[in-house]
Amino acid sequence: MIITKLKETYPALTQRNFRYYWFGQCISMIGTWIQATAQQWLVYTLTKSALLLGLLGVAQFGPVMFLSLFAGVFIDRYPKKNLIILTQISLMLQAFILSFLVWSGHVTYWNVLILAVLLGLVNTLDQPTRQSFIPELVERKDLRSAIGLNSAIFNVARMIGPAIAAVLMDKYGAGPLFFLNGISFIPVIFGLYSIKTKPHATIKIQKKIFAEIFEGLKYIRQSPSLLSAVLCTLAVGTFVMNFNIIIPLYASEVLNQGVKGYGFLLSATGAGSFVGALLVASWAKGNPKMSLLFGSAFIVSALLVVVEPIHSLSLAAITFTIIGFFNILFMTTANSTLQINSSEQFRGRVMSVYSFAFLGSTPIGNLFAGSIMEKLGAGMGISICGAVSGLFIVLIIITTMAKKHTQHRNV
């Protein structure tokens, strides 16, 4: 009875290929968040600088900003499964190298920065490839369910990973955490080899890379739903999704908490996101509504504005849980909008633009957040980030409504 209900609520799990991929990701994502938590706290303890912590984000996400559009062209040309296997092996090796450096006792800020650049280069290809690979694992009718479930494991990991990292790092340091992340890639690689997809059609390359990039951008610009999703993601991705800067500084400077408080807030954000992802995954049918896209983007921006006066850890955890809920509601709605409304021919390029908006904007956002929080303090800096994002969302809504009104009058 329970299994039948689960299949009805989350139909993507009934499909073999998606199950292999999904269960592998369940393990790997926990490792990824363990490493992310350890890396951020390691850098902060080494430097005690918000600006250098922001520079780490620039190093890690800079390659995504500059190379995402090129990655989209390759994703549309080559088998996605093979590309993902290559990126997962590379990420595993990066984690092992970082663990060795920490264990050796000679790790420096610049070691971590260089490895963050390498991580960013691999993720430039990995992120949009994994996103565009999901439609090959499920039937179109179950795509929204698959995207929601994929977001769910991301956020379960965001709850579990920081909690594990906080406990282990307090006792054993950062080295074992990076090693655990390296091991976590093994189930993913095994699962990918077990997936059987249709043979990839060899595409005869006739156009130059730049021509294909501009073709993909034109395709997005001509679709109101794709363009709105990309612009909203760009605003939220730049000014809201700076949790790697916001949360450790807020925990340290506003709440006067250590690594355990930092991990607790990350887990609270993940808990809210997990509930939101499960909710979206159960909406398996139909196209996402634009009102949900705009509304969730504005709410998550507005919630950051009210964080500054909160000095209680429990109240802050509740607030960040709500932020996590609306944040994932927005991100999964944007992702579903792009996946469902993209043709197979352009999906790799569309998702590479999404990766640019979501992750590629992080260097700008990290520098903005890090600089303003260092000058004005953590609380005021967080509020300004939320206010700027909210302003851009309002402008996008007004512009979109004006275009629709103009089109309606011309019909």
mmCIF file of C-alpha atoms in Angstrom:
data_model
loop_
_atom_site.group_PDB
_atom_site.id
_atom_site.type_symbol
_atom_site.label_atom_id
_atom_site.label_comp_id
_atom_site.label_asym_id
_atom_site.label_seq_id
_atom_site.Cartn_x
_atom_site.Cartn_y
_atom_site.Cartn_z
ATOM 1 C CA MET A 1 0.000 0.000 0.000
ATOM 2 C CA ILE A 2 2.781 2.435 0.969
ATOM 3 C CA ILE A 3 4.883 1.472 -2.065
ATOM 4 C CA THR A 4 1.887 1.934 -4.369
ATOM 5 C CA LYS A 5 1.219 5.376 -2.883
ATOM 6 C CA LEU A 6 4.872 6.358 -3.325
ATOM 7 C CA LYS A 7 4.776 5.297 -6.973
ATOM 8 C CA GLU A 8 1.651 7.350 -7.540
ATOM 9 C CA THR A 9 3.087 10.398 -5.783
ATOM 10 C CA TYR A 10 6.621 10.137 -7.231
ATOM 11 C CA PRO A 11 6.247 8.256 -10.553
ATOM 12 C CA ALA A 12 9.844 8.900 -11.654
ATOM 13 C CA LEU A 13 11.014 6.265 -9.119
ATOM 14 C CA THR A 14 9.203 3.543 -11.095
ATOM 15 C CA GLN A 15 11.756 3.907 -13.902
ATOM 16 C CA ARG A 16 14.916 1.796 -13.627
ATOM 17 C CA ASN A 17 17.458 4.219 -15.098
ATOM 18 C CA PHE A 18 16.339 7.073 -12.875
ATOM 19 C CA ARG A 19 16.521 4.858 -9.780
ATOM 20 C CA TYR A 20 20.154 3.933 -10.500
ATOM 21 C CA TYR A 21 21.026 7.583 -11.032
ATOM 22 C CA TRP A 22 18.993 8.853 -8.077
ATOM 23 C CA PHE A 23 20.295 6.417 -5.433
ATOM 24 C CA GLY A 24 23.881 7.086 -6.488
ATOM 25 C CA GLN A 25 23.277 10.817 -6.181
ATOM 26 C CA CYS A 26 21.784 10.301 -2.698
ATOM 27 C CA ILE A 27 25.189 9.190 -1.432
ATOM 28 C CA SER A 28 27.356 11.508 -3.505
ATOM 29 C CA MET A 29 25.422 14.661 -2.625
ATOM 30 C CA ILE A 30 25.974 14.055 1.083
ATOM 31 C CA GLY A 31 29.702 13.840 0.413
ATOM 32 C CA THR A 32 29.583 17.012 -1.672
ATOM 33 C CA TRP A 33 27.936 18.973 1.142
ATOM 34 C CA ILE A 34 30.365 17.530 3.689
ATOM 35 C CA GLN A 35 33.227 18.872 1.573
ATOM 36 C CA ALA A 36 31.535 22.233 0.926
ATOM 37 C CA THR A 37 30.950 22.768 4.652
ATOM 38 C CA ALA A 38 34.493 21.741 5.573
ATOM 39 C CA GLN A 39 36.026 23.875 2.831
ATOM 40 C CA GLN A 40 34.156 27.045 3.796
ATOM 41 C CA TRP A 41 34.902 26.697 7.489
ATOM 42 C CA LEU A 42 38.531 25.720 6.820
ATOM 43 C CA VAL A 43 39.076 28.874 4.746
ATOM 44 C CA TYR A 44 37.338 31.072 7.287
ATOM 45 C CA THR A 45 39.448 29.666 10.153
ATOM 46 C CA LEU A 46 42.632 30.085 8.081
ATOM 47 C CA THR A 47 41.923 33.692 7.084
ATOM 48 C CA LYS A 48 39.177 35.193 9.318
ATOM 49 C CA SER A 49 38.301 37.314 6.277
ATOM 50 C CA ALA A 50 34.910 37.699 4.599
ATOM 51 C CA LEU A 51 36.643 39.060 1.494
ATOM 52 C CA LEU A 52 38.953 36.037 1.121
ATOM 53 C CA LEU A 53 35.983 33.746 1.708
ATOM 54 C CA GLY A 54 34.239 35.605 -1.097
ATOM 55 C CA LEU A 55 37.334 35.205 -3.277
ATOM 56 C CA LEU A 56 37.061 31.432 -2.771
ATOM 57 C CA GLY A 57 33.588 31.615 -4.314
ATOM 58 C CA VAL A 58 35.013 33.592 -7.230
ATOM 59 C CA ALA A 59 37.666 30.918 -7.783
ATOM 60 C CA GLN A 60 35.166 28.059 -7.611
ATOM 61 C CA PHE A 61 32.394 29.600 -9.687
ATOM 62 C CA GLY A 62 34.397 31.874 -11.992
ATOM 63 C CA PRO A 63 34.911 29.085 -14.565
ATOM 64 C CA VAL A 64 31.131 28.535 -14.634
ATOM 65 C CA MET A 65 30.623 32.237 -15.346
ATOM 66 C CA PHE A 66 33.084 32.345 -18.244
ATOM 67 C CA LEU A 67 32.756 28.853 -19.752
ATOM 68 C CA SER A 68 29.157 27.668 -19.188
ATOM 69 C CA LEU A 69 27.898 28.765 -22.610
ATOM 70 C CA PHE A 70 30.728 26.858 -24.318
ATOM 71 C CA ALA A 71 29.942 23.783 -22.206
ATOM 72 C CA GLY A 72 26.355 23.799 -23.477
ATOM 73 C CA VAL A 73 27.516 23.330 -27.063
ATOM 74 C CA PHE A 74 29.572 20.232 -26.140
ATOM 75 C CA ILE A 75 26.685 18.799 -24.112
ATOM 76 C CA ASP A 76 24.419 18.968 -27.174
ATOM 77 C CA ARG A 77 27.097 17.306 -29.309
ATOM 78 C CA TYR A 78 28.319 14.347 -27.215
ATOM 79 C CA PRO A 79 26.817 11.500 -25.109
ATOM 80 C CA LYS A 80 25.827 12.946 -21.739
ATOM 81 C CA LYS A 81 26.412 9.706 -19.837
ATOM 82 C CA ASN A 82 30.078 9.557 -20.878
ATOM 83 C CA LEU A 83 30.605 13.212 -20.001
ATOM 84 C CA ILE A 84 29.143 12.699 -16.512
ATOM 85 C CA ILE A 85 31.344 9.655 -15.827
ATOM 86 C CA LEU A 86 34.398 11.745 -16.778
ATOM 87 C CA THR A 87 33.399 14.645 -14.518
ATOM 88 C CA GLN A 88 32.572 12.402 -11.542
ATOM 89 C CA ILE A 89 35.996 10.722 -11.691
ATOM 90 C CA SER A 90 37.652 14.161 -11.854
ATOM 91 C CA LEU A 91 35.680 15.410 -8.834
ATOM 92 C CA MET A 92 36.645 12.297 -6.883
ATOM 93 C CA LEU A 93 40.358 12.896 -7.549
ATOM 94 C CA GLN A 94 40.047 16.566 -6.526
ATOM 95 C CA ALA A 95 38.584 15.553 -3.155
ATOM 96 C CA PHE A 96 41.356 13.015 -2.513
ATOM 97 C CA ILE A 97 44.058 15.593 -3.303
ATOM 98 C CA LEU A 98 42.494 18.094 -0.905
ATOM 99 C CA SER A 99 42.313 15.497 1.875
ATOM 100 C CA PHE A 100 45.977 14.620 1.366
ATOM 101 C CA LEU A 101 47.005 18.284 1.642
ATOM 102 C CA VAL A 102 45.099 18.726 4.903
ATOM 103 C CA TRP A 103 46.465 15.479 6.366
ATOM 104 C CA SER A 104 50.008 16.509 5.429
ATOM 105 C CA GLY A 105 49.667 19.553 7.684
ATOM 106 C CA HIS A 106 50.828 21.951 4.959
ATOM 107 C CA VAL A 107 47.479 23.150 3.604
ATOM 108 C CA THR A 108 47.308 26.879 2.872
ATOM 109 C CA TYR A 109 44.620 29.219 1.656
ATOM 110 C CA TRP A 110 46.232 29.253 -1.790
ATOM 111 C CA ASN A 111 46.169 25.427 -2.007
ATOM 112 C CA VAL A 112 42.441 25.481 -1.381
ATOM 113 C CA LEU A 113 41.963 28.352 -3.857
ATOM 114 C CA ILE A 114 43.745 26.519 -6.706
ATOM 115 C CA LEU A 115 41.778 23.323 -6.073
ATOM 116 C CA ALA A 116 38.588 25.407 -5.995
ATOM 117 C CA VAL A 117 39.422 26.639 -9.507
ATOM 118 C CA LEU A 118 39.858 23.018 -10.670
ATOM 119 C CA LEU A 119 36.564 22.116 -9.005
ATOM 120 C CA GLY A 120 34.887 24.990 -10.826
ATOM 121 C CA LEU A 121 36.279 23.901 -14.200
ATOM 122 C CA VAL A 122 34.878 20.396 -13.775
ATOM 123 C CA ASN A 123 31.529 21.649 -12.464
ATOM 124 C CA THR A 124 31.200 23.922 -15.485
ATOM 125 C CA LEU A 125 30.643 20.797 -17.549
ATOM 126 C CA ASP A 126 29.187 18.552 -14.859
ATOM 127 C CA GLN A 127 26.256 20.676 -13.631
ATOM 128 C CA PRO A 128 24.451 21.376 -16.944
ATOM 129 C CA THR A 129 25.231 17.870 -18.205
ATOM 130 C CA ARG A 130 23.559 16.247 -15.191
ATOM 131 C CA GLN A 131 20.599 18.610 -15.494
ATOM 132 C CA SER A 132 20.063 17.869 -19.188
ATOM 133 C CA PHE A 133 20.626 14.117 -18.652
ATOM 134 C CA ILE A 134 17.467 13.702 -16.522
ATOM 135 C CA PRO A 135 15.052 13.797 -19.534
ATOM 136 C CA GLU A 136 16.914 10.759 -20.923
ATOM 137 C CA LEU A 137 16.166 8.791 -17.750
ATOM 138 C CA VAL A 138 12.391 9.291 -17.519
ATOM 139 C CA GLU A 139 9.386 9.702 -19.759
ATOM 140 C CA ARG A 140 8.354 13.289 -20.459
ATOM 141 C CA LYS A 141 5.218 12.968 -18.303
ATOM 142 C CA ASP A 142 7.395 12.136 -15.260
ATOM 143 C CA LEU A 143 10.005 14.843 -15.859
ATOM 144 C CA ARG A 144 8.658 17.258 -13.251
ATOM 145 C CA SER A 145 8.615 14.446 -10.678
ATOM 146 C CA ALA A 146 12.233 13.559 -11.501
ATOM 147 C CA ILE A 147 13.400 17.164 -11.182
ATOM 148 C CA GLY A 148 11.637 17.501 -7.831
ATOM 149 C CA LEU A 149 13.154 14.258 -6.516
ATOM 150 C CA ASN A 150 16.575 15.346 -7.700
ATOM 151 C CA SER A 151 16.136 18.576 -5.760
ATOM 152 C CA ALA A 152 14.937 16.574 -2.751
ATOM 153 C CA ILE A 153 18.151 14.553 -2.484
ATOM 154 C CA PHE A 154 20.173 17.727 -2.930
ATOM 155 C CA ASN A 155 18.434 19.176 0.094
ATOM 156 C CA VAL A 156 18.480 16.012 2.194
ATOM 157 C CA ALA A 157 22.225 16.128 1.631
ATOM 158 C CA ARG A 158 22.239 19.797 2.598
ATOM 159 C CA MET A 159 20.674 18.800 5.922
ATOM 160 C CA ILE A 160 22.748 15.698 6.623
ATOM 161 C CA GLY A 161 26.078 16.778 5.127
ATOM 162 C CA PRO A 162 26.686 19.914 7.246
ATOM 163 C CA ALA A 163 25.539 18.119 10.398
ATOM 164 C CA ILE A 164 28.014 15.271 9.781
ATOM 165 C CA ALA A 165 30.723 17.760 8.833
ATOM 166 C CA ALA A 166 30.214 19.859 11.972
ATOM 167 C CA VAL A 167 30.529 16.819 14.265
ATOM 168 C CA LEU A 168 33.489 15.200 12.483
ATOM 169 C CA MET A 169 35.396 18.423 11.866
ATOM 170 C CA ASP A 170 35.105 19.368 15.535
ATOM 171 C CA LYS A 171 36.779 16.057 16.500
ATOM 172 C CA TYR A 172 39.029 15.079 13.602
ATOM 173 C CA GLY A 173 39.593 18.181 11.472
ATOM 174 C CA ALA A 174 38.812 18.708 7.786
ATOM 175 C CA GLY A 175 41.024 15.973 6.243
ATOM 176 C CA PRO A 176 38.698 12.967 6.753
ATOM 177 C CA LEU A 177 35.740 14.953 5.405
ATOM 178 C CA PHE A 178 37.376 15.541 2.037
ATOM 179 C CA PHE A 179 38.346 11.855 1.912
ATOM 180 C CA LEU A 180 34.749 10.809 2.627
ATOM 181 C CA ASN A 181 33.573 12.960 -0.268
ATOM 182 C CA GLY A 182 36.030 11.247 -2.594
ATOM 183 C CA ILE A 183 34.683 7.813 -1.604
ATOM 184 C CA SER A 184 31.075 8.987 -2.107
ATOM 185 C CA PHE A 185 31.589 9.268 -5.872
ATOM 186 C CA ILE A 186 32.095 5.502 -6.260
ATOM 187 C CA PRO A 187 28.338 4.594 -6.073
ATOM 188 C CA VAL A 188 27.546 7.308 -8.628
ATOM 189 C CA ILE A 189 30.101 6.026 -11.107
ATOM 190 C CA PHE A 190 28.860 2.444 -10.621
ATOM 191 C CA GLY A 191 25.246 3.572 -11.115
ATOM 192 C CA LEU A 192 26.095 5.470 -14.296
ATOM 193 C CA TYR A 193 27.745 2.376 -15.806
ATOM 194 C CA SER A 194 24.551 0.415 -14.989
ATOM 195 C CA ILE A 195 22.262 2.876 -16.783
ATOM 196 C CA LYS A 196 21.210 1.880 -20.275
ATOM 197 C CA THR A 197 20.188 4.757 -22.504
ATOM 198 C CA LYS A 198 19.472 5.015 -26.212
ATOM 199 C CA PRO A 199 22.583 5.306 -28.404
ATOM 200 C CA HIS A 200 23.580 8.916 -28.824
ATOM 201 C CA ALA A 201 22.974 10.172 -32.338
ATOM 202 C CA THR A 202 26.230 11.441 -33.830
ATOM 203 C CA ILE A 203 25.805 15.103 -34.705
ATOM 204 C CA LYS A 204 27.625 16.338 -37.744
ATOM 205 C CA ILE A 205 29.316 19.561 -36.665
ATOM 206 C CA GLN A 206 28.509 22.216 -39.238
ATOM 207 C CA LYS A 207 28.474 25.444 -37.228
ATOM 208 C CA LYS A 208 31.164 27.152 -35.217
ATOM 209 C CA ILE A 209 30.872 27.162 -31.426
ATOM 210 C CA PHE A 210 30.009 30.862 -31.179
ATOM 211 C CA ALA A 211 27.278 30.464 -33.796
ATOM 212 C CA GLU A 212 25.719 27.651 -31.750
ATOM 213 C CA ILE A 213 25.949 29.693 -28.555
ATOM 214 C CA PHE A 214 24.128 32.646 -30.107
ATOM 215 C CA GLU A 215 21.570 30.280 -31.619
ATOM 216 C CA GLY A 216 20.822 28.959 -28.127
ATOM 217 C CA LEU A 217 20.562 32.482 -26.651
ATOM 218 C CA LYS A 218 18.185 33.503 -29.431
ATOM 219 C CA TYR A 219 16.068 30.419 -28.728
ATOM 220 C CA ILE A 220 15.736 31.453 -25.077
ATOM 221 C CA ARG A 221 14.994 35.105 -25.886
ATOM 222 C CA GLN A 222 12.121 34.143 -28.191
ATOM 223 C CA SER A 223 10.370 32.153 -25.438
ATOM 224 C CA PRO A 224 8.771 34.302 -22.658
ATOM 225 C CA SER A 225 8.709 31.407 -20.183
ATOM 226 C CA LEU A 226 12.376 30.474 -20.764
ATOM 227 C CA LEU A 227 13.528 34.098 -20.642
ATOM 228 C CA SER A 228 11.613 34.861 -17.415
ATOM 229 C CA ALA A 229 12.991 31.737 -15.712
ATOM 230 C CA VAL A 230 16.566 32.615 -16.706
ATOM 231 C CA LEU A 231 16.319 36.263 -15.608
ATOM 232 C CA CYS A 232 14.758 35.400 -12.239
ATOM 233 C CA THR A 233 17.428 32.742 -11.670
ATOM 234 C CA LEU A 234 20.100 35.314 -12.498
ATOM 235 C CA ALA A 235 18.728 37.744 -9.888
ATOM 236 C CA VAL A 236 18.288 35.147 -7.135
ATOM 237 C CA GLY A 237 21.513 33.328 -8.037
ATOM 238 C CA THR A 238 23.555 36.531 -7.816
ATOM 239 C CA PHE A 239 22.164 38.171 -4.681
ATOM 240 C CA VAL A 240 20.389 35.464 -2.646
ATOM 241 C CA MET A 241 22.365 32.273 -3.264
ATOM 242 C CA ASN A 242 25.416 33.450 -1.341
ATOM 243 C CA PHE A 243 24.822 31.095 1.587
ATOM 244 C CA ASN A 244 28.502 30.097 1.559
ATOM 245 C CA ILE A 245 29.231 33.703 2.611
ATOM 246 C CA ILE A 246 26.029 34.646 4.419
ATOM 247 C CA ILE A 247 25.615 31.718 6.817
ATOM 248 C CA PRO A 248 29.145 31.371 8.293
ATOM 249 C CA LEU A 249 29.408 35.142 8.832
ATOM 250 C CA TYR A 250 25.878 35.420 10.220
ATOM 251 C CA ALA A 251 26.525 32.502 12.588
ATOM 252 C CA SER A 252 29.834 33.973 13.741
ATOM 253 C CA GLU A 253 29.251 37.742 13.838
ATOM 254 C CA VAL A 254 25.505 38.114 14.514
ATOM 255 C CA LEU A 255 24.703 34.990 16.542
ATOM 256 C CA ASN A 256 28.198 34.563 18.082
ATOM 257 C CA GLN A 257 28.116 30.841 17.294
ATOM 258 C CA GLY A 258 30.934 28.511 16.271
ATOM 259 C CA VAL A 259 31.072 25.701 13.724
ATOM 260 C CA LYS A 260 28.141 23.863 15.327
ATOM 261 C CA GLY A 261 25.877 26.896 14.963
ATOM 262 C CA TYR A 262 27.021 27.252 11.359
ATOM 263 C CA GLY A 263 26.195 23.623 10.617
ATOM 264 C CA PHE A 264 22.847 23.964 12.404
ATOM 265 C CA LEU A 265 21.781 26.898 10.212
ATOM 266 C CA LEU A 266 22.866 25.080 7.049
ATOM 267 C CA SER A 267 20.857 22.040 8.127
ATOM 268 C CA ALA A 268 17.814 24.220 8.890
ATOM 269 C CA THR A 269 18.009 25.731 5.413
ATOM 270 C CA GLY A 270 18.290 22.241 3.959
ATOM 271 C CA ALA A 271 15.277 21.027 5.960
ATOM 272 C CA GLY A 272 13.062 23.750 4.519
ATOM 273 C CA SER A 273 14.397 23.052 1.042
ATOM 274 C CA PHE A 274 13.735 19.329 1.444
ATOM 275 C CA VAL A 275 10.062 19.892 2.286
ATOM 276 C CA GLY A 276 9.749 22.248 -0.690
ATOM 277 C CA ALA A 277 11.398 19.748 -3.034
ATOM 278 C CA LEU A 278 9.098 16.913 -1.954
ATOM 279 C CA LEU A 279 6.109 19.161 -2.492
ATOM 280 C CA VAL A 280 7.221 20.080 -6.006
ATOM 281 C CA ALA A 281 8.071 16.428 -6.820
ATOM 282 C CA SER A 282 4.474 15.457 -6.045
ATOM 283 C CA TRP A 283 3.245 17.964 -8.639
ATOM 284 C CA ALA A 284 4.112 15.558 -11.426
ATOM 285 C CA LYS A 285 1.683 16.844 -14.036
ATOM 286 C CA GLY A 286 1.358 20.063 -15.973
ATOM 287 C CA ASN A 287 3.654 22.985 -16.654
ATOM 288 C CA PRO A 288 4.837 25.134 -13.709
ATOM 289 C CA LYS A 289 2.924 28.398 -13.340
ATOM 290 C CA MET A 290 4.682 31.727 -13.854
ATOM 291 C CA SER A 291 2.955 33.107 -10.743
ATOM 292 C CA LEU A 292 4.733 30.431 -8.672
ATOM 293 C CA LEU A 293 8.062 31.327 -10.297
ATOM 294 C CA PHE A 294 7.714 35.058 -9.626
ATOM 295 C CA GLY A 295 6.099 34.709 -6.191
ATOM 296 C CA SER A 296 8.677 32.320 -4.737
ATOM 297 C CA ALA A 297 11.568 34.418 -6.124
ATOM 298 C CA PHE A 298 10.223 37.588 -4.503
ATOM 299 C CA ILE A 299 9.438 35.925 -1.153
ATOM 300 C CA VAL A 300 12.897 34.369 -0.730
ATOM 301 C CA SER A 301 14.434 37.765 -1.519
ATOM 302 C CA ALA A 302 12.178 39.558 0.981
ATOM 303 C CA LEU A 303 12.967 37.041 3.735
ATOM 304 C CA LEU A 304 16.669 37.937 3.645
ATOM 305 C CA VAL A 305 15.773 41.535 4.430
ATOM 306 C CA VAL A 306 14.242 40.565 7.805
ATOM 307 C CA VAL A 307 17.205 38.460 8.989
ATOM 308 C CA GLU A 308 19.298 41.335 10.392
ATOM 309 C CA PRO A 309 17.438 41.974 13.699
ATOM 310 C CA ILE A 310 17.330 38.268 14.613
ATOM 311 C CA HIS A 311 19.931 37.359 17.264
ATOM 312 C CA SER A 312 18.438 34.100 18.569
ATOM 313 C CA LEU A 313 19.798 30.840 17.116
ATOM 314 C CA SER A 314 16.418 29.082 17.330
ATOM 315 C CA LEU A 315 14.545 31.961 15.663
ATOM 316 C CA ALA A 316 17.264 32.269 13.035
ATOM 317 C CA ALA A 317 16.967 28.533 12.320
ATOM 318 C CA ILE A 318 13.197 28.894 11.801
ATOM 319 C CA THR A 319 13.746 31.849 9.455
ATOM 320 C CA PHE A 320 16.370 30.008 7.413
ATOM 321 C CA THR A 321 14.077 26.961 7.233
ATOM 322 C CA ILE A 322 11.415 29.153 5.604
ATOM 323 C CA ILE A 323 14.048 30.702 3.341
ATOM 324 C CA GLY A 324 15.131 27.195 2.306
ATOM 325 C CA PHE A 325 11.520 26.225 1.523
ATOM 326 C CA PHE A 326 10.818 29.156 -0.791
ATOM 327 C CA ASN A 327 14.302 29.035 -2.288
ATOM 328 C CA ILE A 328 13.919 25.441 -3.472
ATOM 329 C CA LEU A 329 10.338 26.119 -4.543
ATOM 330 C CA PHE A 330 11.729 28.809 -6.816
ATOM 331 C CA MET A 331 14.734 26.815 -8.071
ATOM 332 C CA THR A 332 12.762 23.653 -8.935
ATOM 333 C CA THR A 333 10.055 25.731 -10.611
ATOM 334 C CA ALA A 334 12.667 27.532 -12.719
ATOM 335 C CA ASN A 335 14.419 24.244 -13.546
ATOM 336 C CA SER A 336 11.161 22.517 -14.515
ATOM 337 C CA THR A 337 10.112 25.494 -16.637
ATOM 338 C CA LEU A 338 13.347 25.317 -18.612
ATOM 339 C CA GLN A 339 13.434 21.514 -18.982
ATOM 340 C CA ILE A 340 9.793 21.078 -19.991
ATOM 341 C CA ASN A 341 9.764 23.982 -22.457
ATOM 342 C CA SER A 342 13.095 23.150 -24.160
ATOM 343 C CA SER A 343 13.477 20.967 -27.233
ATOM 344 C CA GLU A 344 16.051 18.159 -27.195
ATOM 345 C CA GLN A 345 18.120 20.017 -29.785
ATOM 346 C CA PHE A 346 18.669 23.001 -27.483
ATOM 347 C CA ARG A 347 18.390 21.452 -24.003
ATOM 348 C CA GLY A 348 22.137 21.346 -23.319
ATOM 349 C CA ARG A 349 22.542 25.001 -24.245
ATOM 350 C CA VAL A 350 19.440 26.057 -22.307
ATOM 351 C CA MET A 351 20.672 24.271 -19.164
ATOM 352 C CA SER A 352 24.153 25.743 -19.602
ATOM 353 C CA VAL A 353 22.563 29.206 -19.524
ATOM 354 C CA TYR A 354 20.659 28.109 -16.414
ATOM 355 C CA SER A 355 23.959 26.985 -14.837
ATOM 356 C CA PHE A 356 25.462 30.344 -15.716
ATOM 357 C CA ALA A 357 22.548 32.174 -14.095
ATOM 358 C CA PHE A 358 22.474 29.881 -11.046
ATOM 359 C CA LEU A 359 26.190 29.226 -10.442
ATOM 360 C CA GLY A 360 28.103 31.423 -12.885
ATOM 361 C CA SER A 361 26.774 34.557 -11.240
ATOM 362 C CA THR A 362 28.209 33.370 -7.897
ATOM 363 C CA PRO A 363 31.595 35.157 -8.260
ATOM 364 C CA ILE A 364 29.825 38.495 -8.677
ATOM 365 C CA GLY A 365 27.410 37.683 -5.861
ATOM 366 C CA ASN A 366 30.149 36.424 -3.533
ATOM 367 C CA LEU A 367 32.270 39.518 -4.110
ATOM 368 C CA PHE A 368 29.251 41.786 -3.637
ATOM 369 C CA ALA A 369 28.116 40.007 -0.465
ATOM 370 C CA GLY A 370 31.628 39.599 0.951
ATOM 371 C CA SER A 371 32.569 43.240 0.338
ATOM 372 C CA ILE A 372 29.367 44.795 1.652
ATOM 373 C CA MET A 373 29.277 42.522 4.727
ATOM 374 C CA GLU A 374 32.888 43.395 5.543
ATOM 375 C CA LYS A 375 32.106 47.132 5.325
ATOM 376 C CA LEU A 376 28.616 47.278 6.877
ATOM 377 C CA GLY A 377 28.512 44.109 8.976
ATOM 378 C CA ALA A 378 26.921 40.716 8.348
ATOM 379 C CA GLY A 379 23.333 41.631 9.251
ATOM 380 C CA MET A 380 23.087 44.782 7.116
ATOM 381 C CA GLY A 381 24.913 43.091 4.224
ATOM 382 C CA ILE A 382 22.410 40.218 4.155
ATOM 383 C CA SER A 383 19.472 42.654 4.129
ATOM 384 C CA ILE A 384 20.937 44.625 1.233
ATOM 385 C CA CYS A 385 21.451 41.424 -0.787
ATOM 386 C CA GLY A 386 17.792 40.509 -0.321
ATOM 387 C CA ALA A 387 16.590 44.044 -1.175
ATOM 388 C CA VAL A 388 18.588 44.176 -4.427
ATOM 389 C CA SER A 389 17.301 40.755 -5.521
ATOM 390 C CA GLY A 390 13.707 41.727 -4.690
ATOM 391 C CA LEU A 391 14.028 44.940 -6.721
ATOM 392 C CA PHE A 392 15.235 43.020 -9.797
ATOM 393 C CA ILE A 393 12.401 40.480 -9.457
ATOM 394 C CA VAL A 394 9.826 43.305 -9.385
ATOM 395 C CA LEU A 395 11.389 44.831 -12.522
ATOM 396 C CA ILE A 396 11.292 41.441 -14.306
ATOM 397 C CA ILE A 397 7.626 40.977 -13.382
ATOM 398 C CA ILE A 398 6.725 44.482 -14.611
ATOM 399 C CA THR A 399 8.636 43.984 -17.876
ATOM 400 C CA THR A 400 7.069 40.569 -18.491
ATOM 401 C CA MET A 401 3.547 41.855 -17.825
ATOM 402 C CA ALA A 402 4.127 44.871 -20.066
ATOM 403 C CA LYS A 403 5.271 42.626 -22.938
ATOM 404 C CA LYS A 404 2.246 40.366 -22.516
ATOM 405 C CA HIS A 405 -0.050 43.398 -22.506
ATOM 406 C CA THR A 406 1.596 44.731 -25.682
ATOM 407 C CA GLN A 407 1.304 41.353 -27.429
ATOM 408 C CA HIS A 408 -2.347 41.087 -26.385
ATOM 409 C CA ARG A 409 -3.104 44.523 -27.845
ATOM 410 C CA ASN A 410 -1.350 43.676 -31.124
ATOM 411 C CA VAL A 411 -3.307 40.449 -31.585
#
